[in-house]
Coordinates of C-alpha atoms and ligand atoms in Angstrom, one line a residue:
X1362 CA -12.4 3.5 17.4
X1363 CA -14.6 6.6 17.4
X1364 CA -14.7 9.2 14.6
X1365 CA -12.9 11.6 16.9
X1366 CA -10.2 9.1 17.7
X1367 CA -9.6 8.3 14.0
X1368 CA -9.5 12.0 13.1
X1369 CA -7.0 12.7 15.9
X1370 CA -4.8 9.8 14.8
X1371 CA -4.8 11.0 11.2
X1372 CA -4.0 14.6 12.3
X1373 CA -1.2 13.3 14.5
X1374 CA 0.2 11.3 11.6
X1375 CA 0.0 14.4 9.3
X1376 CA 1.8 16.5 11.8
X1377 CA 4.5 14.0 12.2
X1378 CA 5.0 13.9 8.4
X1379 CA 4.7 17.6 7.5
X1380 CA 5.3 19.4 10.8
X1381 CA 2.0 21.2 10.2
X1382 CA -1.7 20.7 11.1
X1383 CA -4.2 19.5 8.4
X1384 CA -7.0 21.7 7.2
X1385 CA -9.4 18.8 7.5
X1386 CA -9.8 15.0 7.8
X1387 CA -12.0 13.0 5.5
X1388 CA -13.0 9.3 5.5
X1389 CA -14.4 6.8 3.0
X1390 CA -15.3 3.2 3.8
X1391 CA -14.5 0.0 2.0
X1392 CA -17.5 -2.0 0.7
X1393 CA -19.0 -5.5 0.5
X1394 CA -21.4 -6.1 -2.3
X1395 CA -24.2 -8.1 -0.8
X1396 CA -25.5 -9.1 -4.2
X1397 CA -25.4 -7.9 -7.8
X1398 CA -22.0 -8.8 -9.2
X1399 CA -20.7 -7.7 -12.6
X1400 CA -24.0 -5.9 -13.2
X1401 CA -22.8 -2.3 -12.8
X1402 CA -21.1 -2.0 -16.2
X1403 CA -24.2 -3.7 -17.7
X1404 CA -26.5 -1.0 -16.6
X1405 CA -28.1 -3.3 -14.0
X1406 CA -28.6 -3.2 -10.2
X1407 CA -26.4 -4.0 -7.2
X1408 CA -26.9 -4.0 -3.4
X1409 CA -23.6 -3.1 -1.6
X1410 CA -23.0 -1.8 1.9
X1411 CA -20.2 0.1 3.4
X1412 CA -18.0 -1.7 6.0
X1413 CA -16.5 -0.6 9.3
X1414 CA -13.0 -0.4 7.7
X1415 CA -12.1 2.8 6.0
X1416 CA -9.5 5.1 4.6
X1417 CA -8.8 8.4 6.3
X1418 CA -7.0 11.3 4.6
X1419 CA -5.6 14.4 6.2
X1420 CA -5.1 17.3 3.8
X1421 CA -3.7 20.7 3.7
X1422 CA -3.2 23.2 0.8
X1423 CA 0.3 24.1 -0.1
X1424 CA 1.2 27.2 -2.3
X1425 CA 3.8 25.7 -4.6
X1426 CA 1.6 23.7 -7.0
X1427 CA 3.0 20.4 -5.9
X1428 CA 0.9 17.4 -4.7
X1429 CA 2.6 15.3 -2.1
X1430 CA 1.1 12.1 -0.8
X1431 CA 2.1 9.8 2.1
X1432 CA 0.9 6.3 2.8
X1433 CA 1.2 5.5 6.5
X1434 CA 0.4 1.8 5.8
X1435 CA 3.2 1.4 3.3
X1436 CA 5.6 4.0 4.9
X1437 CA 6.1 5.6 1.4
X1438 CA 5.7 9.0 -0.1
X1439 CA 5.4 10.4 -3.6
X1440 CA 5.1 13.8 -5.2
X1441 CA 4.4 15.5 -8.5
X1442 CA 4.1 19.1 -9.7
X1443 CA 0.5 19.8 -10.7
X1444 CA 1.5 20.6 -14.3
X1445 CA 3.0 17.1 -14.6
X1446 CA -0.2 15.3 -13.6
X1447 CA -1.1 13.3 -16.7
X1448 CA -2.2 9.7 -17.3
X1449 CA 0.6 9.3 -19.8
X1450 CA 3.1 9.9 -17.0
X1451 CA 1.3 8.1 -14.2
X1452 CA 3.4 5.0 -14.5
X1453 CA 6.4 6.9 -13.2
X1454 CA 4.6 7.0 -9.8
X1455 CA 4.3 4.1 -7.3
X1456 CA 1.1 2.2 -8.0
X1457 CA -0.7 3.2 -4.8
X1458 CA 0.1 7.0 -5.4
X1459 CA -1.6 6.9 -8.8
X1460 CA -5.0 6.8 -7.0
X1461 CA -4.8 10.0 -5.0
X1462 CA -2.8 11.8 -7.7
X1463 CA -5.4 10.7 -10.3
X1464 CA -8.2 12.2 -8.2
X1465 CA -6.4 15.5 -8.2
X1466 CA -5.8 15.3 -12.0
X1467 CA -9.5 14.4 -12.6
X1468 CA -10.7 17.2 -10.4
X1469 CA -8.5 19.7 -12.1
X1470 CA -9.8 18.5 -15.5
X1471 CA -13.4 19.2 -14.3
X1472 CA -12.4 22.8 -13.4
X1473 CA -11.5 22.5 -9.7
X1474 CA -9.2 25.3 -8.7
X1475 CA -6.5 23.7 -6.5
X1476 CA -3.1 24.9 -5.4
X1477 CA -0.7 22.2 -4.2
X1478 CA -1.8 19.7 -1.6
X1479 CA -0.3 17.6 1.1
X1480 CA -2.3 14.4 1.6
X1481 CA -1.5 11.8 4.2
X1482 CA -3.4 8.5 4.0
X1483 CA -4.1 5.8 6.6
X1484 CA -6.3 2.8 6.0
X1485 CA -7.9 -0.1 7.8
X1486 CA -9.3 -1.5 4.5
X1487 CA -7.0 -4.5 3.7
X1488 CA -5.2 -3.4 0.6
X1489 CA -6.0 -5.1 -2.7
X1490 CA -8.2 -7.8 -1.1
X1491 CA -11.5 -7.2 -2.8
X1492 CA -13.0 -4.8 -0.3
X1493 CA -12.5 -1.8 -2.5
X1494 CA -9.5 -0.3 -0.8
X1495 CA -8.9 1.6 -4.0
X1496 CA -12.3 3.3 -4.1
X1497 CA -12.0 4.0 -0.4
X1498 CA -8.8 5.9 -1.2
X1499 CA -10.1 7.7 -4.3
X1500 CA -13.4 8.6 -2.8
X1501 CA -11.7 9.9 0.5
X1502 CA -9.5 12.2 -1.6
X1503 CA -12.4 13.2 -3.9
X1504 CA -14.6 14.4 -1.0
X1505 CA -11.6 16.2 0.5
X1506 CA -10.8 18.0 -2.8
X1507 CA -14.5 18.8 -3.2
X1508 CA -14.5 20.6 0.1
X1509 CA -11.2 22.3 -0.3
X1510 CA -11.9 23.5 -3.9
X1511 CA -15.5 24.4 -3.0
X1512 CA -16.7 22.5 -6.1
X1513 CA -19.9 21.3 -4.5
X1514 CA -20.1 18.1 -6.6
X1515 CA -22.8 15.7 -5.7
X1516 CA -22.6 11.9 -5.3
X1517 CA -22.6 11.1 -9.0
X1518 CA -19.9 13.6 -10.0
X1519 CA -17.7 12.5 -7.1
X1520 CA -18.1 8.9 -8.1
X1521 CA -17.1 9.8 -11.6
X1522 CA -14.0 11.7 -10.4
X1523 CA -13.0 8.6 -8.4
X1524 CA -13.7 6.2 -11.2
X1525 CA -11.8 8.3 -13.7
X1526 CA -8.8 8.4 -11.4
X1527 CA -8.8 4.6 -11.1
X1528 CA -9.6 3.9 -14.8
X1529 CA -7.4 6.5 -16.5
X1530 CA -4.7 7.3 -14.0
X1531 CA -4.2 4.0 -12.2
X1532 CA -5.1 2.0 -15.4
X1533 CA -7.6 -0.3 -13.7
X1534 CA -11.0 -0.6 -15.5
X1535 CA -13.9 -0.5 -13.1
X1536 CA -17.6 0.3 -13.1
X1537 CA -19.2 2.7 -10.6
X1538 CA -20.2 0.1 -7.9
X1539 CA -17.4 0.7 -5.4
X1540 CA -17.4 4.5 -5.6
X1541 CA -21.2 4.8 -5.3
X1542 CA -21.2 2.3 -2.4
X1543 CA -18.6 4.4 -0.6
X1544 CA -20.5 7.6 -1.3
X1545 CA -24.1 6.4 -0.9
X1546 CA -24.3 3.8 1.9
X1547 CA -25.6 4.5 5.4
X1548 CA -25.1 2.8 8.7
X1549 CA -27.3 -0.3 9.1
X1550 CA -28.3 -0.2 5.4
X1551 CA -27.4 -1.6 2.0
X1552 CA -27.8 0.7 -1.0
X1553 CA -29.7 -0.4 -4.0
X1554 CA -28.0 1.2 -7.0
X1555 CA -29.6 1.4 -10.4
X1556 CA -26.7 1.8 -12.8
X1557 CA -28.9 3.0 -15.7
X1558 CA -30.1 6.1 -13.9
X1559 CA -27.5 6.0 -11.0
X1560 CA -30.4 6.5 -8.6
X1561 CA -30.0 5.0 -5.2
X1562 CA -32.3 3.7 -2.5
X1563 CA -31.4 2.6 1.0
X1564 CA -32.5 -0.8 2.2
X1565 CA -32.4 -1.6 5.9
X1566 CA -30.2 -4.7 6.6
X1567 CA -31.7 -5.8 9.9
X1568 CA -29.7 -7.6 12.5
X1569 CA -27.7 -10.8 11.9
X1570 CA -24.0 -11.5 11.3
X1571 CA -22.2 -10.5 8.1
X1572 CA -18.9 -12.3 7.8
X1573 CA -16.1 -11.7 5.3
X1574 CA -13.7 -14.5 4.4
X1575 CA -10.6 -12.9 2.8
X1576 CA -8.9 -15.6 0.9
X1577 CA -5.7 -13.7 0.1
X1578 CA -5.8 -15.3 -3.3
X1579 CA -5.2 -13.0 -6.3
X1580 CA -5.2 -14.2 -9.9
X1581 CA -2.3 -12.9 -12.0
X1582 CA -4.2 -11.1 -14.8
X1583 CA -7.4 -10.2 -13.0
X1584 CA -7.6 -6.8 -14.8
X1585 CA -7.3 -8.5 -18.2
X1586 CA -10.0 -11.1 -17.2
X1587 CA -12.3 -8.4 -16.0
X1588 CA -11.9 -6.4 -19.2
X1589 CA -12.6 -9.6 -21.1
X1590 CA -15.9 -10.2 -19.2
X1591 CA -17.0 -6.7 -20.0
X1592 CA -16.2 -7.1 -23.7
X1593 CA -18.2 -10.3 -23.8
X1594 CA -21.2 -8.6 -22.3
X1595 CA -21.0 -5.8 -24.9
X1596 CA -20.8 -8.3 -27.7
X1597 CA -23.8 -10.2 -26.2
X1598 CA -25.8 -7.0 -26.0
X1599 CA -24.8 -6.3 -29.6
X1600 CA -26.0 -9.6 -30.8
X1601 CA -29.4 -9.0 -29.0
X1602 CA -29.6 -5.5 -30.5
X1603 CA -29.8 -4.0 -27.1
X1604 CA -27.9 -1.0 -25.6
X1605 CA -26.8 -3.0 -22.6
X1606 CA -27.6 -6.4 -21.0
X1607 CA -29.9 -4.6 -18.5
X1608 CA -32.6 -4.8 -21.1
X1609 CA -32.1 -8.5 -21.9
X1610 CA -34.7 -11.0 -20.5
X1611 CA -33.6 -14.5 -19.6
X1612 CA -35.8 -15.9 -22.4
X1613 CA -34.1 -13.7 -25.0
X1614 CA -30.7 -14.7 -23.8
X1615 CA -31.4 -18.4 -23.8
X1616 CA -33.1 -18.3 -27.2
X1617 CA -30.6 -16.2 -29.1
X1618 CA -27.1 -16.7 -27.6
X1619 CA -24.8 -19.6 -27.3
X1620 CA -21.5 -20.7 -25.8
X1621 CA -19.5 -18.0 -23.9
X1622 CA -21.9 -15.2 -24.6
X1623 CA -24.9 -17.2 -23.4
X1624 CA -23.2 -18.0 -20.1
X1625 CA -22.0 -14.4 -19.5
X1626 CA -25.4 -12.9 -20.4
X1627 CA -27.3 -15.5 -18.4
X1628 CA -25.4 -14.6 -15.3
X1629 CA -26.2 -10.9 -15.8
X1630 CA -29.9 -11.5 -16.4
X1631 CA -30.4 -13.9 -13.5
X1632 CA -28.2 -11.8 -11.2
X1633 CA -30.3 -8.6 -11.9
X1634 CA -33.4 -10.7 -11.0
X1635 CA -31.7 -11.9 -7.8
X1636 CA -30.9 -8.3 -6.7
X1637 CA -34.6 -7.3 -7.0
X1638 CA -35.7 -10.4 -5.1
X1639 CA -33.2 -9.7 -2.4
X1640 CA -34.5 -6.2 -1.9
X1641 CA -38.1 -7.5 -1.7
X1642 CA -37.0 -10.1 0.9
X1643 CA -35.2 -7.5 3.0
X1644 CA -38.2 -5.3 3.0
X1645 CA -40.4 -8.3 4.0
X1646 CA -37.8 -9.4 6.6
X1647 CA -37.5 -12.8 4.8
X1648 CA -34.2 -14.8 4.6
X1649 CA -32.1 -14.2 1.5
X1650 CA -29.3 -16.7 1.9
X1651 CA -30.4 -18.9 -1.0
X1652 CA -30.1 -15.9 -3.3
X1653 CA -26.5 -15.3 -2.3
X1654 CA -25.6 -18.9 -2.8
X1655 CA -27.3 -19.0 -6.2
X1656 CA -25.3 -15.8 -7.1
X1657 CA -22.1 -17.7 -6.3
X1658 CA -23.0 -20.7 -8.4
X1659 CA -23.8 -18.4 -11.3
X1660 CA -20.5 -16.4 -10.9
X1661 CA -18.7 -19.7 -10.7
X1662 CA -20.3 -21.6 -13.6
X1663 CA -21.6 -19.0 -16.0
X1664 CA -19.4 -15.9 -15.4
X1665 CA -16.4 -18.0 -14.5
X1666 CA -14.8 -15.6 -12.1
X1667 CA -14.5 -17.8 -9.0
X1668 CA -11.4 -19.7 -8.0
X1669 CA -10.7 -22.8 -5.8
X1670 CA -10.1 -20.6 -2.7
X1671 CA -13.4 -18.8 -3.1
X1672 CA -15.3 -22.0 -3.7
X1673 CA -13.8 -23.5 -0.6
X1674 CA -14.6 -20.5 1.5
X1675 CA -18.2 -20.6 0.3
X1676 CA -18.6 -24.3 0.6
X1677 CA -17.1 -24.4 4.1
X1678 CA -19.3 -21.5 5.3
X1679 CA -22.4 -23.2 4.1
X1680 CA -21.3 -26.5 5.7
X1681 CA -20.8 -24.7 9.0
X1682 CA -24.2 -23.2 9.1
X1683 CA -24.2 -20.0 6.9
X1684 CA -27.6 -19.5 5.4
X1685 CA -25.9 -18.1 2.2
X1686 CA -22.5 -17.3 0.9
X1687 CA -20.9 -16.0 -2.2
X1688 CA -17.8 -14.4 -3.6
X1689 CA -18.0 -10.6 -3.4
X1690 CA -16.4 -8.0 -5.8
X1691 CA -14.8 -8.8 -9.1
X1692 CA -13.8 -12.4 -8.1
X1693 CA -10.5 -14.0 -9.3
X1694 CA -9.5 -14.2 -5.6
X1695 CA -10.3 -11.7 -2.9
X1696 CA -13.2 -12.1 -0.5
X1697 CA -16.4 -14.1 0.1
X1698 CA -19.3 -13.0 2.2
X1699 CA -21.3 -15.4 4.4
X1700 CA -24.5 -14.5 6.3
X1701 CA -26.3 -16.2 9.2
X1702 CA -23.2 -17.3 11.0
X1703 CA -20.6 -15.5 13.1
X1704 CA -16.9 -15.0 12.3
X1705 CA -16.2 -16.7 15.5
X1706 CA -18.0 -19.9 14.4
X1707 CA -16.3 -19.9 11.0
X1708 CA -12.8 -18.9 11.8
X1709 CA -11.4 -22.4 12.8
X1710 CA -13.2 -24.6 10.3
X1711 CA -12.3 -22.2 7.4
X1712 CA -8.7 -22.0 8.5
X1713 CA -8.6 -25.8 8.7
X1714 CA -10.2 -26.3 5.3
X1715 CA -7.7 -23.9 3.8
X1716 CA -4.7 -25.6 5.5
X1717 CA -5.9 -29.0 4.4
X1718 CA -6.1 -27.8 0.8
X1719 CA -2.6 -26.3 1.0
X1720 CA -3.9 -22.7 0.6
X1721 CA -2.6 -19.6 2.4
X1722 CA -4.3 -18.9 5.7
X1723 CA -7.4 -16.9 5.2
X1724 CA -8.7 -14.1 7.5
X1725 CA -12.3 -14.2 8.7
X1726 CA -14.0 -11.2 10.3
X1727 CA -17.4 -9.7 11.1
X1728 CA -18.4 -6.5 9.2
X1729 CA -21.0 -3.9 10.1
X1730 CA -23.0 -2.0 7.6
X1731 CA -21.4 1.5 8.1
X1732 CA -21.6 5.1 7.2
X1733 CA -20.7 6.7 3.8
X1734 CA -17.7 8.9 3.0
X1735 CA -17.7 12.2 4.9
X1736 CA -15.6 14.9 6.6
X1737 CA -14.5 13.8 10.1
X1738 CA -12.9 17.0 11.2
Ligands
LIG3021 C1 -15.0 -4.6 -9.3 C2 -15.3 -3.3 -10.0 C3 -16.8 -2.9 -9.9 C4 -17.7 -4.1 -10.3 C5 -17.2 -5.4 -9.6 C6 -18.0 -6.6 -10.0 O1 -15.2 -4.4 -7.9 O2 -14.5 -2.2 -9.5 O3 -17.1 -1.8 -10.7 O4 -17.7 -4.3 -11.7 O5 -15.9 -5.6 -9.7 O6 -19.3 -6.5 -9.6

């Protein structure tokens, strides 16, 4: 669908819901992280790209200091007076609505002058599947609010607004990877993000299929396990006397840490090195599949965030001719990415492998490196 068609569809939906026309339409993409997992909150590097699945919001100001949000995907709506927007009361809202309402709360806290808002949301990012549907939503609302309030925030501030909404209002701890990917990526490129300086550099991805295998698996306490990994990294940096694991060399890690902290920190140190190697290979037009597969092994064995479904997805993709494959995103379920093989070639063997293992049917689809968040109309 073209930009124009997506905008028209969102405007039509808004009109159906409110009887009015939106002031504007904004869009933010989901993301796949090519490599650099669990490095963002360690001040390291990652190399995500935006995908051709996105969240579109249609927005209009309303004078009565109420924020009303609709989800076309869920067929639900929620509302709150602006004065009641408060993380302490967020749990009274349906969980999906905490993301857009949290963005409004965060923007107000940073001085944005907003009356009430009507916001309708439609999304083609599969919800809660590890492709950052939540950042697509918070970033889409953040860029809308930025334009409507005239705050002129740049990429970093917008990413922080979106992250604060997710962390404080929706109660999901996260780094800045997903938000910066949605705000900084460009068509045909991945974006190298340095999480120390938050600087970004575009890296051309070249041709070649990029395939997502969505396992549909979701571990029960993924948020708790994520927080636990972060805490272990902070402890490991503390033992090494470093501000973050970004500064840790593999030699230091292997010489001075043991047990769980050794494994977690070894993943971070080797993963940062793999990101840099991947960037060099892309610039030199060299294959990088082995780096992706090594990242998966490290996430599985050292960081311990894989699961049987992800391991099966990666193993099957490699057996069927992928040059590299890995889990992408936080892990504990969600998606894997495979390169060097088409979705068409993978769909049947992956479905069969999942059926044989007694797992839920997965979904396999091609993704295209796509454009960052922006105003559509
Ligand atoms: C989730 C978080 C990101 C990042 C990844 C792991 O997607 O939202 O900030 O930490 O996990 O790389």
